[in-house]
mmCIF file of C-alpha atoms and ligand atoms in Angstrom:
data_model
loop_
_atom_site.group_PDB
_atom_site.id
_atom_site.type_symbol
_atom_site.label_atom_id
_atom_site.label_comp_id
_atom_site.label_asym_id
_atom_site.label_seq_id
_atom_site.Cartn_x
_atom_site.Cartn_y
_atom_site.Cartn_z
ATOM 1 C CA MET A 1 -64.906 -14.243 37.733
ATOM 2 C CA LEU A 2 -62.493 -13.286 34.907
ATOM 3 C CA LYS A 3 -60.930 -9.859 35.361
ATOM 4 C CA GLN A 4 -58.579 -7.646 33.406
ATOM 5 C CA VAL A 5 -56.115 -6.109 35.809
ATOM 6 C CA GLN A 6 -53.941 -3.131 34.869
ATOM 7 C CA PHE A 7 -50.729 -2.388 36.734
ATOM 8 C CA GLN A 8 -47.367 -0.785 35.869
ATOM 9 C CA GLY A 9 -48.292 -0.500 32.167
ATOM 10 C CA GLN A 10 -49.329 -4.159 31.918
ATOM 11 C CA CYS A 11 -52.710 -5.775 31.466
ATOM 12 C CA TRP A 12 -53.267 -9.274 32.884
ATOM 13 C CA ASN A 13 -56.207 -11.618 32.638
ATOM 14 C CA ALA A 14 -57.018 -13.300 35.963
ATOM 15 C CA VAL A 15 -59.623 -15.371 37.727
ATOM 16 C CA VAL A 16 -60.520 -13.915 41.116
ATOM 17 C CA ALA A 17 -63.163 -16.060 42.833
ATOM 18 C CA GLY A 18 -64.516 -16.677 46.339
ATOM 19 C CA GLU A 19 -63.938 -14.922 49.617
ATOM 20 C CA GLY A 20 -61.584 -15.359 52.545
ATOM 21 C CA GLU A 21 -57.883 -15.925 52.911
ATOM 22 C CA PRO A 22 -56.160 -15.358 49.537
ATOM 23 C CA ILE A 23 -54.555 -18.216 47.595
ATOM 24 C CA LEU A 24 -52.471 -17.298 44.566
ATOM 25 C CA LEU A 25 -52.214 -20.025 41.887
ATOM 26 C CA VAL A 26 -49.305 -19.552 39.462
ATOM 27 C CA HIS A 27 -49.292 -21.651 36.294
ATOM 28 C CA GLY A 28 -46.459 -23.489 34.550
ATOM 29 C CA PHE A 29 -44.911 -23.102 31.088
ATOM 30 C CA PRO A 30 -46.415 -22.507 28.520
ATOM 31 C CA LEU A 31 -49.845 -22.660 30.121
ATOM 32 C CA ASP A 32 -52.412 -20.346 31.687
ATOM 33 C CA HIS A 33 -54.826 -20.131 34.637
ATOM 34 C CA SER A 34 -57.002 -22.936 33.226
ATOM 35 C CA MET A 35 -54.545 -25.574 34.480
ATOM 36 C CA TRP A 36 -55.956 -24.741 37.951
ATOM 37 C CA GLN A 37 -59.590 -25.305 36.887
ATOM 38 C CA HIS A 38 -60.242 -27.937 39.611
ATOM 39 C CA GLN A 39 -58.543 -25.893 42.335
ATOM 40 C CA ILE A 40 -60.453 -22.727 41.359
ATOM 41 C CA GLU A 41 -63.705 -24.625 41.784
ATOM 42 C CA PHE A 42 -62.737 -26.428 44.995
ATOM 43 C CA LEU A 43 -60.816 -23.719 46.844
ATOM 44 C CA SER A 44 -63.153 -20.825 45.999
ATOM 45 C CA ARG A 45 -65.746 -22.422 48.336
ATOM 46 C CA GLY A 46 -63.702 -21.257 51.331
ATOM 47 C CA TYR A 47 -60.952 -18.943 50.111
ATOM 48 C CA GLN A 48 -60.292 -16.068 47.728
ATOM 49 C CA VAL A 49 -58.663 -17.812 44.769
ATOM 50 C CA ILE A 50 -56.520 -15.709 42.456
ATOM 51 C CA ALA A 51 -55.269 -17.346 39.251
ATOM 52 C CA PRO A 52 -53.638 -14.942 36.775
ATOM 53 C CA ASP A 53 -52.258 -15.515 33.290
ATOM 54 C CA LEU A 54 -48.646 -14.313 33.552
ATOM 55 C CA THR A 55 -47.270 -11.785 31.059
ATOM 56 C CA GLY A 56 -47.830 -13.046 27.492
ATOM 57 C CA PHE A 57 -49.593 -16.266 28.570
ATOM 58 C CA GLY A 58 -53.321 -16.981 28.172
ATOM 59 C CA SER A 59 -55.082 -13.698 27.472
ATOM 60 C CA SER A 60 -52.557 -11.435 29.204
ATOM 61 C CA GLN A 61 -50.694 -8.782 27.279
ATOM 62 C CA GLU A 62 -47.353 -9.725 25.642
ATOM 63 C CA CYS A 63 -44.126 -8.593 27.327
ATOM 64 C CA GLY A 64 -42.513 -7.122 24.221
ATOM 65 C CA GLY A 65 -38.986 -7.865 25.507
ATOM 66 C CA PRO A 66 -36.704 -10.781 24.589
ATOM 67 C CA THR A 67 -36.565 -12.393 28.057
ATOM 68 C CA LEU A 68 -39.162 -13.098 30.746
ATOM 69 C CA THR A 69 -37.149 -13.636 33.916
ATOM 70 C CA MET A 70 -38.479 -15.447 36.972
ATOM 71 C CA ALA A 71 -37.484 -12.443 39.097
ATOM 72 C CA GLN A 72 -39.441 -10.028 36.893
ATOM 73 C CA MET A 73 -42.534 -12.224 37.044
ATOM 74 C CA ALA A 74 -42.268 -12.339 40.860
ATOM 75 C CA VAL A 75 -42.081 -8.532 40.930
ATOM 76 C CA ASP A 76 -45.060 -8.382 38.521
ATOM 77 C CA LEU A 77 -47.069 -10.665 40.811
ATOM 78 C CA ASN A 78 -46.360 -8.341 43.722
ATOM 79 C CA HIS A 79 -47.698 -5.323 41.770
ATOM 80 C CA PHE A 80 -50.629 -7.387 40.514
ATOM 81 C CA LEU A 81 -51.637 -8.294 44.103
ATOM 82 C CA ASP A 82 -51.469 -4.603 45.034
ATOM 83 C CA ALA A 83 -53.626 -3.744 42.010
ATOM 84 C CA ILE A 84 -56.386 -6.127 43.155
ATOM 85 C CA SER A 85 -56.030 -4.867 46.758
ATOM 86 C CA VAL A 86 -54.833 -8.074 48.368
ATOM 87 C CA ASN A 87 -53.557 -6.947 51.757
ATOM 88 C CA GLN A 88 -53.567 -10.180 53.743
ATOM 89 C CA PRO A 89 -50.649 -12.649 53.580
ATOM 90 C CA ILE A 90 -51.266 -15.204 50.841
ATOM 91 C CA THR A 91 -50.763 -18.873 50.228
ATOM 92 C CA TYR A 92 -48.485 -18.964 47.172
ATOM 93 C CA CYS A 93 -49.085 -22.091 45.094
ATOM 94 C CA GLY A 94 -47.015 -22.558 41.930
ATOM 95 C CA LEU A 95 -46.403 -25.397 39.492
ATOM 96 C CA SER A 96 -43.073 -25.920 37.744
ATOM 97 C CA MET A 97 -42.243 -22.501 36.205
ATOM 98 C CA GLY A 98 -44.783 -21.109 38.698
ATOM 99 C CA GLY A 99 -42.610 -22.744 41.370
ATOM 100 C CA TYR A 100 -39.393 -21.186 40.017
ATOM 101 C CA ILE A 101 -41.167 -17.823 40.313
ATOM 102 C CA GLY A 102 -42.315 -18.903 43.802
ATOM 103 C CA TRP A 103 -38.727 -19.099 45.128
ATOM 104 C CA GLU A 104 -38.145 -15.553 43.869
ATOM 105 C CA PHE A 105 -41.456 -14.331 45.281
ATOM 106 C CA VAL A 106 -41.023 -15.757 48.775
ATOM 107 C CA THR A 107 -37.425 -14.545 48.984
ATOM 108 C CA ARG A 108 -38.279 -11.000 47.893
ATOM 109 C CA PHE A 109 -41.677 -10.592 49.557
ATOM 110 C CA ARG A 110 -41.457 -12.902 52.596
ATOM 111 C CA SER A 111 -43.956 -10.914 54.675
ATOM 112 C CA ARG A 112 -46.552 -11.386 51.942
ATOM 113 C CA VAL A 113 -46.425 -15.190 52.132
ATOM 114 C CA ARG A 114 -48.215 -17.140 54.869
ATOM 115 C CA ARG A 115 -47.746 -20.547 53.260
ATOM 116 C CA LEU A 116 -45.951 -21.917 50.221
ATOM 117 C CA VAL A 117 -47.162 -24.818 48.063
ATOM 118 C CA GLN A 118 -44.628 -25.849 45.420
ATOM 119 C CA CYS A 119 -45.828 -28.420 42.884
ATOM 120 C CA ASP A 120 -43.717 -30.420 40.416
ATOM 121 C CA THR A 121 -40.852 -27.958 40.405
ATOM 122 C CA ARG A 122 -37.134 -27.645 41.090
ATOM 123 C CA ALA A 123 -35.024 -25.355 43.273
ATOM 124 C CA GLY A 124 -31.764 -25.636 41.338
ATOM 125 C CA ALA A 125 -30.725 -23.658 38.284
ATOM 126 C CA ASP A 126 -30.405 -25.262 34.849
ATOM 127 C CA SER A 127 -27.133 -27.085 34.218
ATOM 128 C CA PRO A 128 -24.998 -25.316 31.563
ATOM 129 C CA GLU A 129 -26.080 -27.974 29.010
ATOM 130 C CA THR A 130 -29.797 -27.542 29.798
ATOM 131 C CA ALA A 131 -29.495 -23.758 29.682
ATOM 132 C CA ARG A 132 -27.766 -23.980 26.296
ATOM 133 C CA ALA A 133 -30.445 -26.345 24.994
ATOM 134 C CA ARG A 134 -33.156 -23.911 26.126
ATOM 135 C CA GLN A 135 -31.368 -21.003 24.407
ATOM 136 C CA MET A 136 -31.154 -23.018 21.180
ATOM 137 C CA ALA A 137 -34.821 -23.993 21.505
ATOM 138 C CA ALA A 138 -35.745 -20.307 21.931
ATOM 139 C CA SER A 139 -33.993 -19.374 18.637
ATOM 140 C CA GLN A 140 -35.578 -22.337 16.880
ATOM 141 C CA VAL A 141 -39.061 -21.384 18.114
ATOM 142 C CA LEU A 142 -38.609 -17.828 16.840
ATOM 143 C CA ASP A 143 -37.396 -19.110 13.440
ATOM 144 C CA GLN A 144 -39.651 -22.099 12.876
ATOM 145 C CA GLY A 145 -42.554 -21.890 15.333
ATOM 146 C CA SER A 146 -43.205 -23.824 18.537
ATOM 147 C CA LYS A 147 -44.869 -27.003 17.178
ATOM 148 C CA GLU A 148 -41.865 -29.314 17.557
ATOM 149 C CA LEU A 149 -41.045 -28.077 21.064
ATOM 150 C CA LEU A 150 -44.654 -28.415 22.224
ATOM 151 C CA ASP A 151 -45.118 -31.872 20.629
ATOM 152 C CA ASN A 152 -42.054 -33.082 22.537
ATOM 153 C CA MET A 153 -43.238 -31.472 25.738
ATOM 154 C CA ILE A 154 -46.886 -32.589 25.840
ATOM 155 C CA VAL A 155 -45.952 -36.292 25.992
ATOM 156 C CA LYS A 156 -43.889 -35.631 29.126
ATOM 157 C CA LEU A 157 -46.514 -33.608 31.004
ATOM 158 C CA PHE A 158 -49.010 -36.342 31.874
ATOM 159 C CA ALA A 159 -48.832 -39.792 33.422
ATOM 160 C CA PRO A 160 -49.656 -42.566 30.901
ATOM 161 C CA SER A 161 -52.895 -43.347 32.789
ATOM 162 C CA THR A 162 -54.022 -39.694 32.490
ATOM 163 C CA ALA A 163 -53.440 -39.730 28.741
ATOM 164 C CA THR A 164 -55.540 -42.909 28.484
ATOM 165 C CA ARG A 165 -58.325 -42.015 30.900
ATOM 166 C CA GLN A 166 -58.607 -38.261 30.329
ATOM 167 C CA PRO A 167 -57.655 -37.607 26.673
ATOM 168 C CA ALA A 168 -59.773 -34.423 26.642
ATOM 169 C CA LEU A 169 -57.560 -32.951 29.372
ATOM 170 C CA VAL A 170 -54.464 -33.594 27.274
ATOM 171 C CA ASP A 171 -56.131 -32.045 24.187
ATOM 172 C CA GLN A 172 -57.231 -28.998 26.166
ATOM 173 C CA THR A 173 -53.700 -28.502 27.533
ATOM 174 C CA ARG A 174 -52.176 -28.906 24.051
ATOM 175 C CA GLU A 175 -54.535 -26.213 22.771
ATOM 176 C CA VAL A 176 -53.536 -23.763 25.530
ATOM 177 C CA MET A 177 -49.868 -24.399 24.716
ATOM 178 C CA ARG A 178 -50.481 -23.826 20.982
ATOM 179 C CA GLN A 179 -52.181 -20.513 21.673
ATOM 180 C CA THR A 180 -49.094 -19.149 23.433
ATOM 181 C CA SER A 181 -47.194 -16.847 21.073
ATOM 182 C CA VAL A 182 -43.709 -17.830 19.911
ATOM 183 C CA GLN A 183 -42.366 -14.589 21.453
ATOM 184 C CA THR A 184 -43.674 -15.581 24.889
ATOM 185 C CA VAL A 185 -42.465 -19.193 24.554
ATOM 186 C CA ALA A 186 -38.972 -18.006 23.557
ATOM 187 C CA ALA A 187 -38.818 -15.264 26.224
ATOM 188 C CA ALA A 188 -39.829 -17.684 28.994
ATOM 189 C CA LEU A 189 -37.323 -20.311 27.785
ATOM 190 C CA LEU A 190 -34.557 -17.703 28.038
ATOM 191 C CA GLY A 191 -35.840 -16.601 31.454
ATOM 192 C CA MET A 192 -35.843 -20.172 32.785
ATOM 193 C CA ALA A 193 -32.343 -20.737 31.371
ATOM 194 C CA GLU A 194 -30.971 -17.838 33.415
ATOM 195 C CA ARG A 195 -32.875 -18.529 36.627
ATOM 196 C CA GLU A 196 -31.031 -18.561 39.943
ATOM 197 C CA ASP A 197 -30.073 -21.562 42.010
ATOM 198 C CA PHE A 198 -32.119 -21.473 45.242
ATOM 199 C CA THR A 199 -30.820 -24.702 46.786
ATOM 200 C CA LYS A 200 -28.401 -22.932 49.162
ATOM 201 C CA ARG A 201 -31.185 -20.661 50.400
ATOM 202 C CA LEU A 202 -33.622 -23.464 51.267
ATOM 203 C CA PRO A 203 -32.416 -23.946 54.905
ATOM 204 C CA ALA A 204 -33.291 -20.288 55.615
ATOM 205 C CA LEU A 205 -36.780 -20.499 54.071
ATOM 206 C CA ASP A 206 -38.851 -20.884 57.219
ATOM 207 C CA VAL A 207 -42.274 -20.377 55.607
ATOM 208 C CA PRO A 208 -44.640 -23.332 56.241
ATOM 209 C CA SER A 209 -44.370 -25.249 52.988
ATOM 210 C CA LEU A 210 -45.917 -28.149 51.163
ATOM 211 C CA LEU A 211 -43.954 -29.785 48.355
ATOM 212 C CA VAL A 212 -46.098 -31.867 46.025
ATOM 213 C CA CYS A 213 -45.016 -34.075 43.136
ATOM 214 C CA GLY A 214 -46.767 -36.546 40.855
ATOM 215 C CA THR A 215 -45.257 -40.009 41.416
ATOM 216 C CA LEU A 216 -44.740 -40.328 37.657
ATOM 217 C CA ASP A 217 -43.361 -36.840 36.988
ATOM 218 C CA VAL A 218 -40.492 -37.170 34.477
ATOM 219 C CA ILE A 219 -39.729 -33.416 34.334
ATOM 220 C CA SER A 220 -39.407 -32.546 38.041
ATOM 221 C CA LEU A 221 -38.346 -35.763 39.704
ATOM 222 C CA PRO A 222 -40.024 -36.885 42.956
ATOM 223 C CA ALA A 223 -36.658 -37.706 44.582
ATOM 224 C CA GLU A 224 -35.423 -34.164 43.903
ATOM 225 C CA MET A 225 -38.578 -32.616 45.365
ATOM 226 C CA LYS A 226 -38.218 -34.760 48.479
ATOM 227 C CA GLN A 227 -34.667 -33.423 48.863
ATOM 228 C CA ILE A 228 -35.975 -29.845 48.608
ATOM 229 C CA ALA A 229 -38.479 -30.543 51.417
ATOM 230 C CA ASN A 230 -35.744 -32.144 53.548
ATOM 231 C CA ALA A 231 -33.553 -29.066 53.092
ATOM 232 C CA MET A 232 -36.285 -26.689 54.291
ATOM 233 C CA PRO A 233 -36.915 -26.255 58.042
ATOM 234 C CA ASN A 234 -40.722 -26.279 57.872
ATOM 235 C CA ALA A 235 -41.723 -28.335 54.843
ATOM 236 C CA THR A 236 -43.714 -31.491 54.160
ATOM 237 C CA TYR A 237 -43.404 -33.607 51.026
ATOM 238 C CA VAL A 238 -46.364 -35.452 49.493
ATOM 239 C CA GLU A 239 -46.546 -37.580 46.343
ATOM 240 C CA ILE A 240 -49.682 -37.724 44.220
ATOM 241 C CA LEU A 241 -50.434 -41.163 42.807
ATOM 242 C CA GLU A 242 -51.646 -41.612 39.225
ATOM 243 C CA ALA A 243 -50.121 -38.281 38.239
ATOM 244 C CA GLY A 244 -47.182 -36.918 36.277
ATOM 245 C CA HIS A 245 -45.944 -33.315 35.983
ATOM 246 C CA MET A 246 -49.468 -31.836 36.058
ATOM 247 C CA ALA A 247 -50.410 -33.415 39.406
ATOM 248 C CA PRO A 248 -53.130 -30.888 40.489
ATOM 249 C CA LEU A 249 -54.844 -31.228 37.103
ATOM 250 C CA GLU A 250 -54.438 -34.993 36.777
ATOM 251 C CA ASN A 251 -55.510 -36.123 40.235
ATOM 252 C CA PRO A 252 -57.346 -33.185 41.837
ATOM 253 C CA ALA A 253 -59.001 -35.269 44.594
ATOM 254 C CA ALA A 254 -55.634 -36.399 45.986
ATOM 255 C CA PHE A 255 -54.189 -32.897 45.586
ATOM 256 C CA HIS A 256 -57.123 -31.298 47.447
ATOM 257 C CA GLN A 257 -56.784 -33.820 50.254
ATOM 258 C CA CYS A 258 -53.139 -32.907 50.826
ATOM 259 C CA ILE A 259 -53.936 -29.165 50.622
ATOM 260 C CA ASP A 260 -56.691 -29.669 53.236
ATOM 261 C CA ASP A 261 -54.317 -31.568 55.529
ATOM 262 C CA PHE A 262 -51.642 -28.894 55.118
ATOM 263 C CA PHE A 263 -54.005 -25.995 55.803
ATOM 264 C CA ARG A 264 -55.356 -27.703 58.927
ATOM 265 C CA ARG A 265 -51.880 -28.176 60.386
HETATM 266 C C1 LIG B 301 -43.154 -26.137 33.316
HETATM 267 O O1 LIG B 301 -43.992 -27.035 33.403
HETATM 268 O O2 LIG B 301 -43.366 -24.989 33.727
HETATM 269 C C2 LIG B 301 -41.848 -26.466 32.613
HETATM 270 O O3 LIG B 301 -41.741 -27.844 32.430
HETATM 271 C C3 LIG B 301 -40.679 -25.963 33.385
HETATM 272 C C4 LIG B 301 -39.363 -26.273 32.739
HETATM 273 O O4 LIG B 301 -39.296 -26.423 31.508
HETATM 274 O O5 LIG B 301 -38.353 -26.328 33.448
#
């Protein structure tokens, strides 16, 4: 199931499981393919599920450069799909940073995308203050390590009920975050800080889309995701109860139900 995929001088680790229409699962920051563990199991019964670790994350090779832009990761995903011979249009499913990359991917490679599922993400760019804070955090991580940043982040990722009922899930996620090198954390922070604003392009994005957000997400707010769906001509918005920013991981049953409904439409 786990593969090493070489393309354009890079080496990525990826899960490729099941057969049928391809579904690409793109993780958030600073995570890896394991955040999709429930979806890999569920969706691989009827689809080809592809869940890579992006450059520098999980077991994929480091980028070596100072910045990992969302545009570059979208271009990398395109080469990666070629390298594993995916020829059919895909369902692109991204969470948070995976969603930022999703806007780039669908804009650049529209004919490759049959459906778009954007989870717990935003379409706007960072405000100047947020971008500056990310740039400062990137320098701090390189100087002092990522512990403080990750400790502050982990408490915002999950709904309080998830932290109480599924503490092992929180521990597992913390461990994945800790394993991410400071170079990758800093490079992705800088990449997110300079990402483009896609809000003006949403009315032209005609791809059938599902926008999903945990009701208790404090990072990507439900009201903002609803606005994104309203701005798109062919999008549906669904909220996942009992879930925060990691909705597909926290409440997989509800997430799978809305994916099923969307695919049947
Ligand atoms: C993520 O989950 O990928 C991050 O929260 C995205 C961000 O920091 O904007």
